[in-house]
Every structure is written in structure tokens, then in C-alpha cells.
Amino acid sequence: MEPRSSVTSRPPVRLESAIGLVVPPVAREHVLGDLAERYSSSGQYVLDALRTVPSVVVSQIRRTSYFLLWPLIGLGMVIAFGHGSADWWPRAVLPAVTTLFAFMIRDAYRLPDLEHPRRKGLVDIAVVAAIVVASQSLVGWWQPAWRLTTEGWRGGAIALVILYVLRLQNPNGRVPRFS
Amino acid sequence: MSKQSLLGHFEQIVLTAVVDLDENAYGVTIHGAAGELSHPRRVSLGAVYATLDRLEDKGLVASRLSDPRPERGGRSRRYYRLTPAGTRALHESVQLARRVCERLESTWGEKLWNLGPA
């Protein structure tokens, strides 16, 4: 079966760039190329992307996340963030869930750095920490009583350092295999 | 029969499409061929990508990026091919399907082919 293709029929550059931001980098080249090959109008292109990109994102998350380890990591983060606090729900659970979610998204959207895996790992931790800090700002604005205590921040920081060391054992994560 | 050879229904369709397309097996063409095989059920391009990812993780297909293509805005295609393990898995699935078909034909006879619209 021959696909529809036309040298003159291409999606608008800005529209393609916007959709490209959502596609994980490891799949961006061929997914955007396939969508461009099927392009007939902007409306069709957007609909095609809406029907395609979520599956690509979910698939990449599945390939790069260690879901079997999540209960253990989540429990560890709850203990770390709940340090020094009697009420672990939701004060410790919210940042723990945010940490897991941030790692999930970060791992799906990172490209492996085969030359500097340690540096890449530090960037991962920094990105996750920034997301947790930002989420705590929102929590502090919405429900001040749910904010982390100082001991919780300290525990969380130590837990992230431990996670960085553990992730160094497989610095490029569950990298999808491409021949 | 090895555990890895237990292919899902849609995995069989996608692998068959990859075999059928030979050197021209990439996202758009695989989606088209899979759609023909699964007619009248519609197939989404996203489902094809997810299945190809799963098959690649299982070692049943391998992929490579082509050179940039002008008709795709200078973007490459990702071509897929069956690995030896993928060939074995598809072969075992076909053999299983044939045994099932023969057994049902001996039980149901002609009724097997008159179960409803294809």
C-alpha cells in the first residue's frame, strides 16, 4: 500500500513544532515524519496527532519506568518526606507521589547520555527536585497546613541523593533498544 | 512452545504486516496493512506504534532510522523488520491457529465458515 505523500503538502511549521514538544524525543523524528506524510489539512493533522501522540507517550512511559519498584520507592519517599511529622497524609504522600510522577515523565522524555551518564543523572534529580519544590509552592498556597516541614525537606533531599546513587547503577535507564 | 511466542491478536496482525511489506515496513505503511488485515475493525496509528514498541522490547522486531526524506519535511522513517525470534514466534502462532482451525472444522464443519459477517 502506497501512503499519501506530497512534497507540497506539509503541516505548518509552528503546528508541527507544538505537537513535537509533546512527543518524547526518542520517537519524535519518525512520528512527526509519519504524521507529516499523512497530512492533508491542519484540522486532519491535529486530529491525527490527538489520536496518535497519547499512545506514543504512554508507550514510552511503559518502556522507561520501573513500575515494579514504585511501591518500594514510594514508601521510601513517604517515610523520608514524613520525617519529623506526625501526620503523613497528605503532607508526605503528596510530595512522594509528585516525585514518582516527575521521574516517570523525566525518564520518558530524556535522551540517554552515553558520554556523561552521571551528569545526566544529576540533571534528572535537579528536574525532579524543581518539580517537587514547585508543587509544594502550589500546596502552600492552596492548603498551608499540608506543606512539608523542615525535617521533611531534609529527609526528601537525602532520599533524592540515595535515588541518584541507585539510578547510577543503570545510568541510562530502560533505554529502548534500537538496532 | 516458548512463553515468548504467545503473541497477542494485534501483535500477530502487526508482525504479518511487517512481513508483508518487507523493505517498506514503517509506521504509515504498517498502519495501512494492519488496517486491511483487521477490517472491518479500525486500527489507530498510535496502537501500531505501541505494539511495535512492545514487539521491539520482546526482541521480535528490530528498527532503524532511514536517511531524511524530503516528502516528510526532511524527517526520517523508522523501518522495521522481523528478527529471527520474531519469525519463530509468528510461525508458532500460525501453526497454533492452523491447529485450532482444523479442530474446529472437525467439530463444527461448514458452520465454522458461516458464523457471521467477516
PDB file of C-alpha atoms in Angstrom:
ATOM      1  CA  MET A   1       0.000   0.000   0.000  1.00  0.00           C
ATOM      2  CA  GLU A   2       1.421   3.343  -1.029  1.00  0.00           C
ATOM      3  CA  PRO A   3       0.989   6.156   1.536  1.00  0.00           C
ATOM      4  CA  ARG A   4      -0.357   9.508   0.545  1.00  0.00           C
ATOM      5  CA  SER A   5       2.538  11.934   0.177  1.00  0.00           C
ATOM      6  CA  SER A   6       3.131  15.235  -1.450  1.00  0.00           C
ATOM      7  CA  VAL A   7       6.199  17.411  -1.489  1.00  0.00           C
ATOM      8  CA  THR A   8       3.955  20.497  -1.427  1.00  0.00           C
ATOM      9  CA  SER A   9       1.525  19.295   1.270  1.00  0.00           C
ATOM     10  CA  ARG A  10       3.149  19.793   4.659  1.00  0.00           C
ATOM     11  CA  PRO A  11       1.891  20.764   8.078  1.00  0.00           C
ATOM     12  CA  PRO A  12       2.519  24.340   9.250  1.00  0.00           C
ATOM     13  CA  VAL A  13       5.922  24.576  10.921  1.00  0.00           C
ATOM     14  CA  ARG A  14       4.598  26.070  14.149  1.00  0.00           C
ATOM     15  CA  LEU A  15       1.859  23.470  14.448  1.00  0.00           C
ATOM     16  CA  GLU A  16       4.355  20.673  13.861  1.00  0.00           C
ATOM     17  CA  SER A  17       6.749  22.162  16.415  1.00  0.00           C
ATOM     18  CA  ALA A  18       3.981  22.450  19.003  1.00  0.00           C
ATOM     19  CA  ILE A  19       2.984  18.830  18.563  1.00  0.00           C
ATOM     20  CA  GLY A  20       6.629  17.823  18.510  1.00  0.00           C
ATOM     21  CA  LEU A  21       7.044  19.213  22.031  1.00  0.00           C
ATOM     22  CA  VAL A  22       4.616  16.611  23.335  1.00  0.00           C
ATOM     23  CA  VAL A  23       6.179  13.641  21.525  1.00  0.00           C
ATOM     24  CA  PRO A  24       9.027  12.009  23.501  1.00  0.00           C
ATOM     25  CA  PRO A  25      12.367  12.884  21.847  1.00  0.00           C
ATOM     26  CA  VAL A  26      13.283   9.266  21.123  1.00  0.00           C
ATOM     27  CA  ALA A  27      10.156   8.908  18.941  1.00  0.00           C
ATOM     28  CA  ARG A  28       9.873  12.480  17.678  1.00  0.00           C
ATOM     29  CA  GLU A  29      11.643  12.109  14.339  1.00  0.00           C
ATOM     30  CA  HIS A  30       9.678   9.210  12.898  1.00  0.00           C
ATOM     31  CA  VAL A  31       6.307  10.035  14.494  1.00  0.00           C
ATOM     32  CA  LEU A  32       6.322  13.610  13.197  1.00  0.00           C
ATOM     33  CA  GLY A  33       7.525  12.332   9.835  1.00  0.00           C
ATOM     34  CA  ASP A  34       4.685   9.802   9.641  1.00  0.00           C
ATOM     35  CA  LEU A  35       2.120  12.432  10.639  1.00  0.00           C
ATOM     36  CA  ALA A  36       3.554  14.795   8.016  1.00  0.00           C
ATOM     37  CA  GLU A  37       3.314  12.093   5.376  1.00  0.00           C
ATOM     38  CA  ARG A  38      -0.401  11.681   6.150  1.00  0.00           C
ATOM     39  CA  TYR A  39      -1.034  15.434   6.195  1.00  0.00           C
ATOM     40  CA  SER A  40      -3.928  16.774   4.145  1.00  0.00           C
ATOM     41  CA  SER A  41      -5.150  19.730   6.223  1.00  0.00           C
ATOM     42  CA  SER A  42      -4.397  21.357   9.568  1.00  0.00           C
ATOM     43  CA  GLY A  43      -7.620  20.020  11.060  1.00  0.00           C
ATOM     44  CA  GLN A  44      -6.865  16.483   9.902  1.00  0.00           C
ATOM     45  CA  TYR A  45      -3.282  16.801  11.179  1.00  0.00           C
ATOM     46  CA  VAL A  46      -4.393  17.897  14.642  1.00  0.00           C
ATOM     47  CA  LEU A  47      -6.975  15.092  14.854  1.00  0.00           C
ATOM     48  CA  ASP A  48      -4.386  12.570  13.681  1.00  0.00           C
ATOM     49  CA  ALA A  49      -1.950  13.824  16.320  1.00  0.00           C
ATOM     50  CA  LEU A  50      -4.610  13.698  19.055  1.00  0.00           C
ATOM     51  CA  ARG A  51      -5.344  10.081  18.162  1.00  0.00           C
ATOM     52  CA  THR A  52      -1.671   9.083  17.896  1.00  0.00           C
ATOM     53  CA  VAL A  53       0.550  11.014  20.305  1.00  0.00           C
ATOM     54  CA  PRO A  54      -1.066   9.887  23.601  1.00  0.00           C
ATOM     55  CA  SER A  55      -0.377   6.246  22.703  1.00  0.00           C
ATOM     56  CA  VAL A  56       3.222   7.113  21.857  1.00  0.00           C
ATOM     57  CA  VAL A  57       3.665   8.901  25.204  1.00  0.00           C
ATOM     58  CA  VAL A  58       2.088   6.061  27.183  1.00  0.00           C
ATOM     59  CA  SER A  59       4.203   3.509  25.350  1.00  0.00           C
ATOM     60  CA  GLN A  60       7.378   5.450  26.086  1.00  0.00           C
ATOM     61  CA  ILE A  61       6.405   5.744  29.758  1.00  0.00           C
ATOM     62  CA  ARG A  62       5.834   1.995  29.862  1.00  0.00           C
ATOM     63  CA  ARG A  63       9.264   1.362  28.331  1.00  0.00           C
ATOM     64  CA  THR A  64      11.188   3.685  30.630  1.00  0.00           C
ATOM     65  CA  SER A  65       9.510   3.377  34.059  1.00  0.00           C
ATOM     66  CA  TYR A  66      10.318   0.810  36.704  1.00  0.00           C
ATOM     67  CA  PHE A  67       6.721   0.298  37.822  1.00  0.00           C
ATOM     68  CA  LEU A  68       7.595  -2.782  39.880  1.00  0.00           C
ATOM     69  CA  LEU A  69       9.857  -0.627  42.056  1.00  0.00           C
ATOM     70  CA  TRP A  70       7.302   2.139  42.544  1.00  0.00           C
ATOM     71  CA  PRO A  71       5.714   0.769  45.756  1.00  0.00           C
ATOM     72  CA  LEU A  72       9.149   0.487  47.357  1.00  0.00           C
ATOM     73  CA  ILE A  73      10.340   3.881  46.158  1.00  0.00           C
ATOM     74  CA  GLY A  74       7.014   5.461  47.052  1.00  0.00           C
ATOM     75  CA  LEU A  75       7.125   4.045  50.583  1.00  0.00           C
ATOM     76  CA  GLY A  76      10.691   5.247  50.992  1.00  0.00           C
ATOM     77  CA  MET A  77       9.766   8.744  49.821  1.00  0.00           C
ATOM     78  CA  VAL A  78       6.752   8.885  52.167  1.00  0.00           C
ATOM     79  CA  ILE A  79       8.998   7.943  55.107  1.00  0.00           C
ATOM     80  CA  ALA A  80      11.604  10.491  54.021  1.00  0.00           C
ATOM     81  CA  PHE A  81       9.154  13.357  53.473  1.00  0.00           C
ATOM     82  CA  GLY A  82       7.214  12.454  56.605  1.00  0.00           C
ATOM     83  CA  HIS A  83      10.289  12.648  58.785  1.00  0.00           C
ATOM     84  CA  GLY A  84       9.633  14.758  61.827  1.00  0.00           C
ATOM     85  CA  SER A  85       5.907  14.917  61.196  1.00  0.00           C
ATOM     86  CA  ALA A  86       3.126  13.004  62.909  1.00  0.00           C
ATOM     87  CA  ASP A  87       0.658  13.341  60.033  1.00  0.00           C
ATOM     88  CA  TRP A  88       1.949  11.606  56.906  1.00  0.00           C
ATOM     89  CA  TRP A  89      -1.296  12.081  54.933  1.00  0.00           C
ATOM     90  CA  PRO A  90      -1.262  14.171  52.852  1.00  0.00           C
ATOM     91  CA  ARG A  91       1.830  16.076  53.949  1.00  0.00           C
ATOM     92  CA  ALA A  92       4.267  13.276  52.997  1.00  0.00           C
ATOM     93  CA  VAL A  93       2.182  11.432  50.405  1.00  0.00           C
ATOM     94  CA  LEU A  94       1.722  14.405  48.066  1.00  0.00           C
ATOM     95  CA  PRO A  95       5.442  15.105  47.514  1.00  0.00           C
ATOM     96  CA  ALA A  96       6.125  11.349  47.291  1.00  0.00           C
ATOM     97  CA  VAL A  97       3.541  10.939  44.523  1.00  0.00           C
ATOM     98  CA  THR A  98       4.868  14.083  42.838  1.00  0.00           C
ATOM     99  CA  THR A  99       8.389  12.632  42.915  1.00  0.00           C
ATOM    100  CA  LEU A 100       7.267   9.378  41.296  1.00  0.00           C
ATOM    101  CA  PHE A 101       5.270  11.234  38.657  1.00  0.00           C
ATOM    102  CA  ALA A 102       8.179  13.591  37.937  1.00  0.00           C
ATOM    103  CA  PHE A 103      10.586  10.677  37.472  1.00  0.00           C
ATOM    104  CA  MET A 104       8.062   8.953  35.193  1.00  0.00           C
ATOM    105  CA  ILE A 105       7.786  11.990  32.908  1.00  0.00           C
ATOM    106  CA  ARG A 106      11.504  12.792  33.066  1.00  0.00           C
ATOM    107  CA  ASP A 107      12.516   9.247  32.112  1.00  0.00           C
ATOM    108  CA  ALA A 108      10.050   9.174  29.212  1.00  0.00           C
ATOM    109  CA  TYR A 109      11.299  12.468  27.795  1.00  0.00           C
ATOM    110  CA  ARG A 110      15.041  12.171  28.369  1.00  0.00           C
ATOM    111  CA  LEU A 111      17.561  11.125  25.787  1.00  0.00           C
ATOM    112  CA  PRO A 112      20.321   8.883  27.145  1.00  0.00           C
ATOM    113  CA  ASP A 113      23.710  10.499  27.539  1.00  0.00           C
ATOM    114  CA  LEU A 114      26.167   7.743  26.814  1.00  0.00           C
ATOM    115  CA  GLU A 115      29.185  10.024  27.359  1.00  0.00           C
ATOM    116  CA  HIS A 116      28.134  11.697  30.631  1.00  0.00           C
ATOM    117  CA  PRO A 117      25.603   9.478  32.402  1.00  0.00           C
ATOM    118  CA  ARG A 118      26.457  10.837  35.861  1.00  0.00           C
ATOM    119  CA  ARG A 119      25.854  14.388  34.742  1.00  0.00           C
ATOM    120  CA  LYS A 120      22.593  13.348  33.130  1.00  0.00           C
ATOM    121  CA  GLY A 121      21.584  11.665  36.382  1.00  0.00           C
ATOM    122  CA  LEU A 122      22.267  14.895  38.287  1.00  0.00           C
ATOM    123  CA  VAL A 123      20.086  16.796  35.830  1.00  0.00           C
ATOM    124  CA  ASP A 124      17.322  14.209  36.368  1.00  0.00           C
ATOM    125  CA  ILE A 125      17.447  14.726  40.142  1.00  0.00           C
ATOM    126  CA  ALA A 126      17.551  18.509  39.731  1.00  0.00           C
ATOM    127  CA  VAL A 127      14.491  18.466  37.450  1.00  0.00           C
ATOM    128  CA  VAL A 128      12.534  16.241  39.841  1.00  0.00           C
ATOM    129  CA  ALA A 129      13.547  18.378  42.824  1.00  0.00           C
ATOM    130  CA  ALA A 130      12.429  21.521  40.989  1.00  0.00           C
ATOM    131  CA  ILE A 131       9.054  19.934  40.254  1.00  0.00           C
ATOM    132  CA  VAL A 132       8.607  18.940  43.897  1.00  0.00           C
ATOM    133  CA  VAL A 133       9.519  22.473  45.049  1.00  0.00           C
ATOM    134  CA  ALA A 134       7.080  23.975  42.555  1.00  0.00           C
ATOM    135  CA  SER A 135       4.325  21.602  43.660  1.00  0.00           C
ATOM    136  CA  GLN A 136       4.949  22.488  47.294  1.00  0.00           C
ATOM    137  CA  SER A 137       4.530  26.166  46.393  1.00  0.00           C
ATOM    138  CA  LEU A 138       1.106  25.313  44.995  1.00  0.00           C
ATOM    139  CA  VAL A 139       0.267  23.194  48.045  1.00  0.00           C
ATOM    140  CA  GLY A 140       1.387  26.016  50.328  1.00  0.00           C
ATOM    141  CA  TRP A 141      -0.916  28.433  48.527  1.00  0.00           C
ATOM    142  CA  TRP A 142      -3.869  26.016  48.469  1.00  0.00           C
ATOM    143  CA  GLN A 143      -3.537  24.260  51.858  1.00  0.00           C
ATOM    144  CA  PRO A 144      -0.782  25.737  54.031  1.00  0.00           C
ATOM    145  CA  ALA A 145      -1.271  23.016  56.651  1.00  0.00           C
ATOM    146  CA  TRP A 146      -0.108  20.413  54.111  1.00  0.00           C
ATOM    147  CA  ARG A 147       3.291  21.984  53.499  1.00  0.00           C
ATOM    148  CA  LEU A 148       6.408  19.950  54.235  1.00  0.00           C
ATOM    149  CA  THR A 149       8.211  20.544  57.483  1.00  0.00           C
ATOM    150  CA  THR A 150      11.905  21.411  57.567  1.00  0.00           C
ATOM    151  CA  GLU A 151      12.679  17.847  58.606  1.00  0.00           C
ATOM    152  CA  GLY A 152      10.556  16.630  55.708  1.00  0.00           C
ATOM    153  CA  TRP A 153      12.552  18.724  53.227  1.00  0.00           C
ATOM    154  CA  ARG A 154      15.781  17.379  54.738  1.00  0.00           C
ATOM    155  CA  GLY A 155      14.503  13.788  54.533  1.00  0.00           C
ATOM    156  CA  GLY A 156      13.374  14.304  50.959  1.00  0.00           C
ATOM    157  CA  ALA A 157      16.744  15.731  49.941  1.00  0.00           C
ATOM    158  CA  ILE A 158      18.560  12.744  51.453  1.00  0.00           C
ATOM    159  CA  ALA A 159      16.151  10.377  49.700  1.00  0.00           C
ATOM    160  CA  LEU A 160      16.827  12.052  46.338  1.00  0.00           C
ATOM    161  CA  VAL A 161      20.583  11.681  46.858  1.00  0.00           C
ATOM    162  CA  ILE A 162      20.051   7.985  47.605  1.00  0.00           C
ATOM    163  CA  LEU A 163      17.902   7.650  44.484  1.00  0.00           C
ATOM    164  CA  TYR A 164      20.632   9.331  42.418  1.00  0.00           C
ATOM    165  CA  VAL A 165      23.187   6.799  43.649  1.00  0.00           C
ATOM    166  CA  LEU A 166      20.793   3.904  42.962  1.00  0.00           C
ATOM    167  CA  ARG A 167      19.992   5.192  39.465  1.00  0.00           C
ATOM    168  CA  LEU A 168      23.736   5.339  38.718  1.00  0.00           C
ATOM    169  CA  GLN A 169      23.674   1.529  38.678  1.00  0.00           C
ATOM    170  CA  ASN A 170      21.768   1.839  35.407  1.00  0.00           C
ATOM    171  CA  PRO A 171      22.529   5.436  34.403  1.00  0.00           C
ATOM    172  CA  ASN A 172      20.667   5.446  31.127  1.00  0.00           C
ATOM    173  CA  GLY A 173      17.629   3.675  32.489  1.00  0.00           C
ATOM    174  CA  ARG A 174      15.486   1.281  30.500  1.00  0.00           C
ATOM    175  CA  VAL A 175      16.694   2.616  27.173  1.00  0.00           C
ATOM    176  CA  PRO A 176      14.550   1.382  24.296  1.00  0.00           C
ATOM    177  CA  ARG A 177      16.554  -0.873  22.027  1.00  0.00           C
ATOM    178  CA  PHE A 178      17.043   0.411  18.513  1.00  0.00           C
ATOM    179  CA  SER A 179      19.211  -1.539  16.106  1.00  0.00           C
TER     180      SER A 179
ATOM    181  CA  MET B   1       6.019 -23.594  22.555  1.00  0.00           C
ATOM    182  CA  SER B   2       8.096 -20.931  24.336  1.00  0.00           C
ATOM    183  CA  LYS B   3       6.423 -18.388  26.591  1.00  0.00           C
ATOM    184  CA  GLN B   4       7.636 -15.510  24.445  1.00  0.00           C
ATOM    185  CA  SER B   5       5.916 -16.903  21.362  1.00  0.00           C
ATOM    186  CA  LEU B   6       2.411 -16.326  22.781  1.00  0.00           C
ATOM    187  CA  LEU B   7       1.545 -13.412  20.554  1.00  0.00           C
ATOM    188  CA  GLY B   8      -1.484 -11.246  21.106  1.00  0.00           C
ATOM    189  CA  HIS B   9      -4.081 -10.871  18.391  1.00  0.00           C
ATOM    190  CA  PHE B  10      -2.950  -7.421  17.315  1.00  0.00           C
ATOM    191  CA  GLU B  11       0.719  -8.366  17.610  1.00  0.00           C
ATOM    192  CA  GLN B  12       0.115 -11.091  15.039  1.00  0.00           C
ATOM    193  CA  ILE B  13      -1.520  -8.578  12.721  1.00  0.00           C
ATOM    194  CA  VAL B  14       1.350  -6.101  13.037  1.00  0.00           C
ATOM    195  CA  LEU B  15       4.017  -8.790  12.550  1.00  0.00           C
ATOM    196  CA  THR B  16       2.175 -10.060   9.473  1.00  0.00           C
ATOM    197  CA  ALA B  17       2.055  -6.520   8.111  1.00  0.00           C
ATOM    198  CA  VAL B  18       5.817  -6.135   8.670  1.00  0.00           C
ATOM    199  CA  VAL B  19       6.466  -9.407   6.829  1.00  0.00           C
ATOM    200  CA  ASP B  20       4.117  -8.439   4.001  1.00  0.00           C
ATOM    201  CA  LEU B  21       5.724  -5.020   3.498  1.00  0.00           C
ATOM    202  CA  ASP B  22       9.282  -6.354   3.544  1.00  0.00           C
ATOM    203  CA  GLU B  23      11.700  -3.429   2.967  1.00  0.00           C
ATOM    204  CA  ASN B  24       8.888  -0.850   3.063  1.00  0.00           C
ATOM    205  CA  ALA B  25       7.663  -1.514   6.607  1.00  0.00           C
ATOM    206  CA  TYR B  26       7.407   1.732   8.528  1.00  0.00           C
ATOM    207  CA  GLY B  27       4.699   3.402  10.623  1.00  0.00           C
ATOM    208  CA  VAL B  28       2.393   4.641   7.874  1.00  0.00           C
ATOM    209  CA  THR B  29       2.566   1.520   5.682  1.00  0.00           C
ATOM    210  CA  ILE B  30       2.316  -0.877   8.639  1.00  0.00           C
ATOM    211  CA  HIS B  31      -0.775   1.003   9.797  1.00  0.00           C
ATOM    212  CA  GLY B  32      -2.318   0.666   6.344  1.00  0.00           C
ATOM    213  CA  ALA B  33      -1.563  -3.035   6.052  1.00  0.00           C
ATOM    214  CA  ALA B  34      -2.755  -3.725   9.601  1.00  0.00           C
ATOM    215  CA  GLY B  35      -5.978  -1.896   8.831  1.00  0.00           C
ATOM    216  CA  GLU B  36      -6.573  -4.107   5.803  1.00  0.00           C
ATOM    217  CA  LEU B  37      -5.909  -7.257   7.821  1.00  0.00           C
ATOM    218  CA  SER B  38      -8.187  -6.275  10.685  1.00  0.00           C
ATOM    219  CA  HIS B  39     -11.025  -4.972   8.506  1.00  0.00           C
ATOM    220  CA  PRO B  40     -13.761  -4.032   9.423  1.00  0.00           C
ATOM    221  CA  ARG B  41     -12.182  -3.159  12.770  1.00  0.00           C
ATOM    222  CA  ARG B  42     -10.384   0.165  12.566  1.00  0.00           C
ATOM    223  CA  VAL B  43      -6.778   0.461  13.650  1.00  0.00           C
ATOM    224  CA  SER B  44      -5.160   3.582  15.055  1.00  0.00           C
ATOM    225  CA  LEU B  45      -1.622   4.657  14.230  1.00  0.00           C
ATOM    226  CA  GLY B  46      -0.965   5.078  17.949  1.00  0.00           C
ATOM    227  CA  ALA B  47      -1.893   1.454  18.598  1.00  0.00           C
ATOM    228  CA  VAL B  48       0.508   0.388  15.848  1.00  0.00           C
ATOM    229  CA  TYR B  49       3.349   2.367  17.430  1.00  0.00           C
ATOM    230  CA  ALA B  50       2.624   0.951  20.889  1.00  0.00           C
ATOM    231  CA  THR B  51       2.561  -2.597  19.514  1.00  0.00           C
ATOM    232  CA  LEU B  52       5.795  -2.088  17.572  1.00  0.00           C
ATOM    233  CA  ASP B  53       7.436  -0.793  20.760  1.00  0.00           C
ATOM    234  CA  ARG B  54       6.261  -3.876  22.646  1.00  0.00           C
ATOM    235  CA  LEU B  55       7.470  -6.191  19.908  1.00  0.00           C
ATOM    236  CA  GLU B  56      10.839  -4.461  19.866  1.00  0.00           C
ATOM    237  CA  ASP B  57      11.151  -4.809  23.645  1.00  0.00           C
ATOM    238  CA  LYS B  58      10.425  -8.520  23.255  1.00  0.00           C
ATOM    239  CA  GLY B  59      13.128  -8.772  20.600  1.00  0.00           C
ATOM    240  CA  LEU B  60      10.692  -9.820  17.883  1.00  0.00           C
ATOM    241  CA  VAL B  61      11.326  -6.827  15.617  1.00  0.00           C
ATOM    242  CA  ALA B  62      14.268  -4.518  15.084  1.00  0.00           C
ATOM    243  CA  SER B  63      14.208  -0.994  13.681  1.00  0.00           C
ATOM    244  CA  ARG B  64      16.471   1.534  12.033  1.00  0.00           C
ATOM    245  CA  LEU B  65      16.141   5.177  11.052  1.00  0.00           C
ATOM    246  CA  SER B  66      16.357   5.945   7.351  1.00  0.00           C
ATOM    247  CA  ASP B  67      18.038   8.921   5.739  1.00  0.00           C
ATOM    248  CA  PRO B  68      15.984  12.148   5.848  1.00  0.00           C
ATOM    249  CA  ARG B  69      13.112  12.181   3.331  1.00  0.00           C
ATOM    250  CA  PRO B  70      12.125  15.423   1.563  1.00  0.00           C
ATOM    251  CA  GLU B  71       8.458  14.394   1.308  1.00  0.00           C
ATOM    252  CA  ARG B  72       8.366  14.195   5.112  1.00  0.00           C
ATOM    253  CA  GLY B  73       9.865  17.628   5.694  1.00  0.00           C
ATOM    254  CA  GLY B  74      13.339  16.180   5.941  1.00  0.00           C
ATOM    255  CA  ARG B  75      12.383  13.693   8.632  1.00  0.00           C
ATOM    256  CA  SER B  76      13.496  10.095   8.647  1.00  0.00           C
ATOM    257  CA  ARG B  77      11.363   6.989   8.552  1.00  0.00           C
ATOM    258  CA  ARG B  78      11.774   4.232  11.121  1.00  0.00           C
ATOM    259  CA  TYR B  79      11.836   0.945   9.232  1.00  0.00           C
ATOM    260  CA  TYR B  80      11.019  -2.301  11.000  1.00  0.00           C
ATOM    261  CA  ARG B  81      11.980  -5.863  10.232  1.00  0.00           C
ATOM    262  CA  LEU B  82      11.362  -9.219  11.872  1.00  0.00           C
ATOM    263  CA  THR B  83      14.180 -10.714  13.907  1.00  0.00           C
ATOM    264  CA  PRO B  84      14.786 -14.496  13.868  1.00  0.00           C
ATOM    265  CA  ALA B  85      12.897 -14.677  17.174  1.00  0.00           C
ATOM    266  CA  GLY B  86      10.014 -12.765  15.613  1.00  0.00           C
ATOM    267  CA  THR B  87       9.933 -15.140  12.672  1.00  0.00           C
ATOM    268  CA  ARG B  88       9.802 -18.113  15.037  1.00  0.00           C
ATOM    269  CA  ALA B  89       7.081 -16.517  17.144  1.00  0.00           C
ATOM    270  CA  LEU B  90       4.923 -15.720  14.112  1.00  0.00           C
ATOM    271  CA  HIS B  91       5.491 -19.208  12.725  1.00  0.00           C
ATOM    272  CA  GLU B  92       4.375 -20.795  16.010  1.00  0.00           C
ATOM    273  CA  SER B  93       1.316 -18.558  16.110  1.00  0.00           C
ATOM    274  CA  VAL B  94       0.381 -19.595  12.580  1.00  0.00           C
ATOM    275  CA  GLN B  95       0.810 -23.274  13.476  1.00  0.00           C
ATOM    276  CA  LEU B  96      -1.360 -22.824  16.555  1.00  0.00           C
ATOM    277  CA  ALA B  97      -4.021 -21.016  14.531  1.00  0.00           C
ATOM    278  CA  ARG B  98      -3.973 -23.824  11.960  1.00  0.00           C
ATOM    279  CA  ARG B  99      -4.417 -26.499  14.651  1.00  0.00           C
ATOM    280  CA  VAL B 100      -7.297 -24.555  16.188  1.00  0.00           C
ATOM    281  CA  CYS B 101      -8.889 -24.148  12.780  1.00  0.00           C
ATOM    282  CA  GLU B 102      -8.552 -27.843  11.945  1.00  0.00           C
ATOM    283  CA  ARG B 103     -10.010 -28.889  15.288  1.00  0.00           C
ATOM    284  CA  LEU B 104     -12.966 -26.536  14.986  1.00  0.00           C
ATOM    285  CA  GLU B 105     -13.581 -27.588  11.420  1.00  0.00           C
ATOM    286  CA  SER B 106     -13.777 -31.210  12.511  1.00  0.00           C
ATOM    287  CA  THR B 107     -16.290 -30.247  15.232  1.00  0.00           C
ATOM    288  CA  TRP B 108     -18.365 -27.546  13.564  1.00  0.00           C
ATOM    289  CA  GLY B 109     -17.855 -28.446   9.932  1.00  0.00           C
ATOM    290  CA  GLU B 110     -19.138 -25.900   7.479  1.00  0.00           C
ATOM    291  CA  LYS B 111     -20.690 -23.904  10.323  1.00  0.00           C
ATOM    292  CA  LEU B 112     -17.190 -22.631  11.126  1.00  0.00           C
ATOM    293  CA  TRP B 113     -17.219 -20.552   7.918  1.00  0.00           C
ATOM    294  CA  ASN B 114     -20.780 -19.277   8.334  1.00  0.00           C
ATOM    295  CA  LEU B 115     -20.566 -17.691  11.792  1.00  0.00           C
ATOM    296  CA  GLY B 116     -21.425 -14.205  10.631  1.00  0.00           C
ATOM    297  CA  PRO B 117     -20.052 -11.231   8.675  1.00  0.00           C
ATOM    298  CA  ALA B 118     -16.231 -11.226   8.323  1.00  0.00           C
TER     299      ALA B 118
END
